[in-house]
Amino acid sequence: MESISDLSETIEELLYQQTGYWLAAGGATLLIYDWLLCLDREVQYIWKSRWSFAKVWFICHRYAMMALVVAIVYGMAKPFTLFVILFRVHV
C-alpha cells in the first residue's frame, strides 16, 4: 500500500502532466487558428504557383509541423485520460 506522501507525489505529477496537456492543446489551437487566417493567402501564393524548391520546402515544413503538434497533443491526452479515470475528475 502506498503511503500518503507517495500518493501526493503521484497526484502532483499527474497535475503537471495535465497542465502540459492543456498548454499543448492551447498551442495547437493557436497553430490551427493561424493556419485558418492565412489559408486564403496560402492558396493564392503557394498552391496556385508553379512547383519549385521553395514551394516544396514550405509545404513540407508547414504540414509536418501541424502533424507533429497533433501527434504531441494526442500522445499527451492518454495520461490525462488515465488521470480522469483513476481519480474520477470531471472536467
CSV table of C-alpha atoms in Angstrom, one decimal:
chain,number,residue,atom,x,y,z
A,1,MET,CA,0.0,0.0,0.0
A,2,GLU,CA,1.3,3.4,-0.9
A,3,SER,CA,1.9,6.0,1.7
A,4,ILE,CA,0.2,9.3,1.7
A,5,SER,CA,3.3,11.1,0.5
A,6,ASP,CA,3.7,8.7,-2.4
A,7,LEU,CA,0.1,9.3,-3.4
A,8,SER,CA,0.5,13.0,-3.0
A,9,GLU,CA,3.6,13.0,-5.3
A,10,THR,CA,1.7,10.9,-7.9
A,11,ILE,CA,-1.2,13.3,-7.9
A,12,GLU,CA,1.2,16.3,-8.2
A,13,GLU,CA,2.9,14.6,-11.2
A,14,LEU,CA,-0.4,14.0,-12.9
A,15,LEU,CA,-1.4,17.6,-12.4
A,16,TYR,CA,1.8,18.7,-14.0
A,17,GLN,CA,1.0,16.4,-16.9
A,18,GLN,CA,-2.5,17.8,-17.2
A,19,THR,CA,-1.1,21.4,-17.2
A,20,GLY,CA,1.3,20.4,-20.0
A,21,TYR,CA,-1.5,18.8,-21.9
A,22,TRP,CA,-3.6,21.9,-21.8
A,23,LEU,CA,-0.7,24.1,-22.8
A,24,ALA,CA,0.0,21.9,-25.8
A,25,ALA,CA,-3.7,21.9,-26.7
A,26,GLY,CA,-3.7,25.7,-26.5
A,27,GLY,CA,-0.6,25.9,-28.7
A,28,ALA,CA,-2.3,23.5,-31.2
A,29,THR,CA,-5.4,25.7,-31.2
A,30,LEU,CA,-3.3,28.8,-32.0
A,31,LEU,CA,-1.5,27.0,-34.8
A,32,ILE,CA,-4.8,25.9,-36.4
A,33,TYR,CA,-6.2,29.5,-35.9
A,34,ASP,CA,-3.1,30.9,-37.7
A,35,TRP,CA,-3.4,28.4,-40.5
A,36,LEU,CA,-7.1,29.3,-41.0
A,37,LEU,CA,-6.2,33.0,-41.0
A,38,CYS,CA,-3.5,32.5,-43.6
A,39,LEU,CA,-5.3,29.9,-45.7
A,40,ASP,CA,-6.6,32.2,-48.4
A,41,ARG,CA,-3.1,33.7,-49.0
A,42,GLU,CA,-1.5,30.3,-48.8
A,43,VAL,CA,-3.9,29.1,-51.6
A,44,GLN,CA,-3.2,32.2,-53.6
A,45,TYR,CA,0.6,32.4,-53.3
A,46,ILE,CA,1.6,28.8,-52.7
A,47,TRP,CA,-0.9,26.3,-54.1
A,48,LYS,CA,-1.6,28.2,-57.3
A,49,SER,CA,2.1,28.8,-58.1
A,50,ARG,CA,4.3,26.6,-60.1
A,51,TRP,CA,6.3,23.9,-58.4
A,52,SER,CA,9.6,25.0,-57.0
A,53,PHE,CA,12.0,24.1,-54.2
A,54,ALA,CA,10.6,26.9,-52.1
A,55,LYS,CA,7.0,25.6,-52.6
A,56,VAL,CA,8.0,22.1,-51.6
A,57,TRP,CA,10.0,23.3,-48.6
A,58,PHE,CA,7.1,25.5,-47.4
A,59,ILE,CA,4.5,22.6,-47.8
A,60,CYS,CA,6.7,20.1,-46.1
A,61,HIS,CA,7.5,22.3,-43.1
A,62,ARG,CA,4.0,23.7,-42.7
A,63,TYR,CA,2.2,20.5,-42.7
A,64,ALA,CA,4.9,18.4,-40.9
A,65,MET,CA,4.7,20.9,-38.0
A,66,MET,CA,0.9,20.5,-37.9
A,67,ALA,CA,1.2,16.7,-37.9
A,68,LEU,CA,3.8,16.9,-35.2
A,69,VAL,CA,1.6,19.1,-33.0
A,70,VAL,CA,-1.4,16.9,-33.4
A,71,ALA,CA,0.7,13.8,-32.5
A,72,ILE,CA,2.1,15.5,-29.4
A,73,VAL,CA,-1.4,16.6,-28.2
A,74,TYR,CA,-2.8,13.1,-28.9
A,75,GLY,CA,0.2,11.5,-27.1
A,76,MET,CA,-0.3,13.7,-24.1
A,77,ALA,CA,-4.0,13.1,-23.9
A,78,LYS,CA,-3.5,9.4,-22.9
A,79,PRO,CA,-2.0,10.1,-19.4
A,80,PHE,CA,-4.6,12.8,-18.8
A,81,THR,CA,-7.4,10.4,-19.7
A,82,LEU,CA,-5.9,7.9,-17.2
A,83,PHE,CA,-5.9,10.7,-14.6
A,84,VAL,CA,-9.6,11.4,-15.2
A,85,ILE,CA,-10.5,7.7,-14.9
A,86,LEU,CA,-8.4,6.9,-11.9
A,87,PHE,CA,-9.4,9.9,-9.8
A,88,ARG,CA,-12.9,10.4,-11.2
A,89,VAL,CA,-12.2,14.0,-12.1
A,90,HIS,CA,-14.9,15.8,-14.0
A,91,VAL,CA,-13.7,18.4,-16.4
